[in-house]
mmCIF file of C-alpha atoms in Angstrom:
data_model
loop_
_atom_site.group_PDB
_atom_site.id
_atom_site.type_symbol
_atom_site.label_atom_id
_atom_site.label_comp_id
_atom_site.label_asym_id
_atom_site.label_seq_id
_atom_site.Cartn_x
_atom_site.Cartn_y
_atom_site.Cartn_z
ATOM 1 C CA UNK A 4 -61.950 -4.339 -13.374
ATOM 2 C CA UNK A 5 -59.073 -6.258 -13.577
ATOM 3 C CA UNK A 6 -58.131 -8.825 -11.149
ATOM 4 C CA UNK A 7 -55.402 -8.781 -8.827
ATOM 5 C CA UNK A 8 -52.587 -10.875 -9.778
ATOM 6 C CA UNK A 9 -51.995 -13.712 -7.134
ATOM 7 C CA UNK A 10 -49.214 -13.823 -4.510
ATOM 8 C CA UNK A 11 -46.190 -15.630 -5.957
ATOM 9 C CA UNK A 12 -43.979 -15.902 -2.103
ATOM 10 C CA UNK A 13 -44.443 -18.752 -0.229
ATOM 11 C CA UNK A 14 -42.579 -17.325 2.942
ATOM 12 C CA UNK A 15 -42.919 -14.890 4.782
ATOM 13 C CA UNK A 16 -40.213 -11.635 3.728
ATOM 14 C CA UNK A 17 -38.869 -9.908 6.457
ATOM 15 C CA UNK A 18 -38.098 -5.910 5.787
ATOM 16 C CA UNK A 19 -34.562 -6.205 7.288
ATOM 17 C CA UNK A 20 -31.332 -3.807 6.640
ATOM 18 C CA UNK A 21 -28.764 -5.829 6.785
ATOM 19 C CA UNK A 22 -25.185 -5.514 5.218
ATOM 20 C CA UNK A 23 -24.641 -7.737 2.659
ATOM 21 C CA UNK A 24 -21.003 -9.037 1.190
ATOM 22 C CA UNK A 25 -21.839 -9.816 -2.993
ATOM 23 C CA UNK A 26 -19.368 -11.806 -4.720
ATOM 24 C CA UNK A 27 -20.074 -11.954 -8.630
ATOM 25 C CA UNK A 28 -18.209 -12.218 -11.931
ATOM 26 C CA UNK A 29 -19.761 -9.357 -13.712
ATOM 27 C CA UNK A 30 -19.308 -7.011 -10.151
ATOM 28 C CA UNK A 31 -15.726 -7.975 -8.950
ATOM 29 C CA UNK A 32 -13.926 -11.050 -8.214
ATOM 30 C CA UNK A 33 -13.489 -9.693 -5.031
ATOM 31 C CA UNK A 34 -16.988 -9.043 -2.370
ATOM 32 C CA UNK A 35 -18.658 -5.490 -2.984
ATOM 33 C CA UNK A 36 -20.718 -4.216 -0.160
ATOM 34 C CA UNK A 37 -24.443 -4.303 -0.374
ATOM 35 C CA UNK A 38 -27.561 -3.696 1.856
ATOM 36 C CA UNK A 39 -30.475 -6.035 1.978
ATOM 37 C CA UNK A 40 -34.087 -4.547 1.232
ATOM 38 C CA UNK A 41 -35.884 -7.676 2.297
ATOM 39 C CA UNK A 42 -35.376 -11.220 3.150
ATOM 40 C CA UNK A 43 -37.130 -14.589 3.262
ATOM 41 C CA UNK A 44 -35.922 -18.073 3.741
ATOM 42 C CA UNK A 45 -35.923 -18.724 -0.360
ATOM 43 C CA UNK A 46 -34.484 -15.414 -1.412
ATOM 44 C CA UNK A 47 -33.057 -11.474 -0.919
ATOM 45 C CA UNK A 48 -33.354 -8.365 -2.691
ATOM 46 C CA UNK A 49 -30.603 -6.182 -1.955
ATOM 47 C CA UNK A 50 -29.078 -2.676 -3.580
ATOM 48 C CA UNK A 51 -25.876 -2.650 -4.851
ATOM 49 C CA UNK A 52 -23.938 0.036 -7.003
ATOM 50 C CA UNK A 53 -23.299 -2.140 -10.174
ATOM 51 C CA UNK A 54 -26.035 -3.849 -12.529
ATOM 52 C CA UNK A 55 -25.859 -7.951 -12.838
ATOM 53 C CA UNK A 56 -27.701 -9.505 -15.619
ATOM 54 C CA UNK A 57 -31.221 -11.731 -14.906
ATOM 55 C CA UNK A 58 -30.379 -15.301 -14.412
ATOM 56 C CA UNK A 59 -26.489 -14.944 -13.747
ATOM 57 C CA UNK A 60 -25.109 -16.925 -10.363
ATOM 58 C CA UNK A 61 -24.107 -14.637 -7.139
ATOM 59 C CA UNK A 62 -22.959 -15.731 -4.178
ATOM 60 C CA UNK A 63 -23.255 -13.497 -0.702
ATOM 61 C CA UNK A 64 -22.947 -13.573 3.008
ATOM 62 C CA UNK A 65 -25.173 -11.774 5.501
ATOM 63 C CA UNK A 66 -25.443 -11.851 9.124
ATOM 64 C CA UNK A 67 -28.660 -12.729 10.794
ATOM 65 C CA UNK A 68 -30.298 -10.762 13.780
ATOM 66 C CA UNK A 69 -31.277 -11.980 16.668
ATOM 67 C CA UNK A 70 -34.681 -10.599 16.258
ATOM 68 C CA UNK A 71 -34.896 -13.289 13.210
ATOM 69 C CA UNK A 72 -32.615 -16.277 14.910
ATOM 70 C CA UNK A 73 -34.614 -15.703 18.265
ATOM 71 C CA UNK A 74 -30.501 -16.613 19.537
ATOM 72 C CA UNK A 75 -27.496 -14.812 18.442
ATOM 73 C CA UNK A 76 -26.472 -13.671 15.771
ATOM 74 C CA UNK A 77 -25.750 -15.629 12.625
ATOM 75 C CA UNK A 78 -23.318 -15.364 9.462
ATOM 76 C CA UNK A 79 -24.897 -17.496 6.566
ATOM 77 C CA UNK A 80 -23.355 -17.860 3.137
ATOM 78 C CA UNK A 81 -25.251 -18.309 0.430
ATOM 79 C CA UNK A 82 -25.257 -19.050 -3.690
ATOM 80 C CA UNK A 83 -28.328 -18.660 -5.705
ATOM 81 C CA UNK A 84 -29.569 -16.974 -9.012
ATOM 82 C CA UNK A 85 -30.325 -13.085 -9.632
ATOM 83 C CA UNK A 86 -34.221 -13.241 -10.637
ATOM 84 C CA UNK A 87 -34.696 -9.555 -11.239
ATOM 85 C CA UNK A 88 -33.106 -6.201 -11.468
ATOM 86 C CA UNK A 89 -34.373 -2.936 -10.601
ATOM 87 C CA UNK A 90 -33.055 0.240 -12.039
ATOM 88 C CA UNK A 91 -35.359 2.225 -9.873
ATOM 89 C CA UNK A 92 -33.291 3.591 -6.927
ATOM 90 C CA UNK A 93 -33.232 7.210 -6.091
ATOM 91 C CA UNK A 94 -29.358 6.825 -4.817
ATOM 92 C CA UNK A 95 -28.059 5.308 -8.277
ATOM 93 C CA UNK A 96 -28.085 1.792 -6.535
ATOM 94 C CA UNK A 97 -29.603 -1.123 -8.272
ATOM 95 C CA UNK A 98 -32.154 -3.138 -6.756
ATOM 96 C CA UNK A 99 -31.328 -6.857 -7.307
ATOM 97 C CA UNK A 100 -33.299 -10.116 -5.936
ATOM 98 C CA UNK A 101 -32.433 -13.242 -6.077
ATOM 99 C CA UNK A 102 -33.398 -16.856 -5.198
ATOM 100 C CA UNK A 103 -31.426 -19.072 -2.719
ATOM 101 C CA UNK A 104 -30.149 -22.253 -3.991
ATOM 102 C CA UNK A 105 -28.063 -23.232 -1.174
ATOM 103 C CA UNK A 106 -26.519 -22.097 1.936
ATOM 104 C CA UNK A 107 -24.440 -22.707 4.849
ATOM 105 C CA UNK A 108 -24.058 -21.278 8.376
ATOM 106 C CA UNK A 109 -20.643 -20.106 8.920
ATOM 107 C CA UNK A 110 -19.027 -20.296 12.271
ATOM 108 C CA UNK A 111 -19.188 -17.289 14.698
ATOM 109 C CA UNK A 112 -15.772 -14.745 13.510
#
């Protein structure tokens, strides 16, 4: 029997829908809408309606719940890496995750 393979995360993921604005070259200069599938405090996996290759930069913006801030609610901007990409979606949406490199809270709109 084969053995299971070990856990790779190292925080906890929350299973959040959230709206997500995705800015990338191969997407559109301009933000495309997107909706989270999970979170954690190193990285997202989101679906979004066009493919980006493994490896290429992407920048976003989400906004945080409450439930996760345990305050209000908070806009945080973010650039990372995409680390995978899932053609797997029943609704034609691909599933993309990526790793955060850096981010910043924005102020309140």
């Amino acid at each position: 029997m084969a053995e299971a393979s070990p856990e790779k995360r190292s925080t906890r993921r929350f299973a959040l829908r959230l709206p997500v604005a995705v800015k990338h070259e191969q997407i559109d200069p301009k933000e495309q809408a997107a909706t989270s599938r999970d979170v954690s405090a190193r990285g997202i996996c989101f679906y979004v309606e066009s493919a980006v290759e493994e490896g290429a930069p992407i920048e976003f913006t989400l906004t945080l719940p409450p439930e996760i801030t345990l305050t209000e609610s908070i806009r945080v901007q973010c650039k990372g890496r995409v680390v995978r990409v899932e053609n797997s979606a029943a609704d034609g949406k691909v599933g993309v995750a990526a790793v955060i490199d850096e981010y910043q809270f924005l102020p309140e709109a």
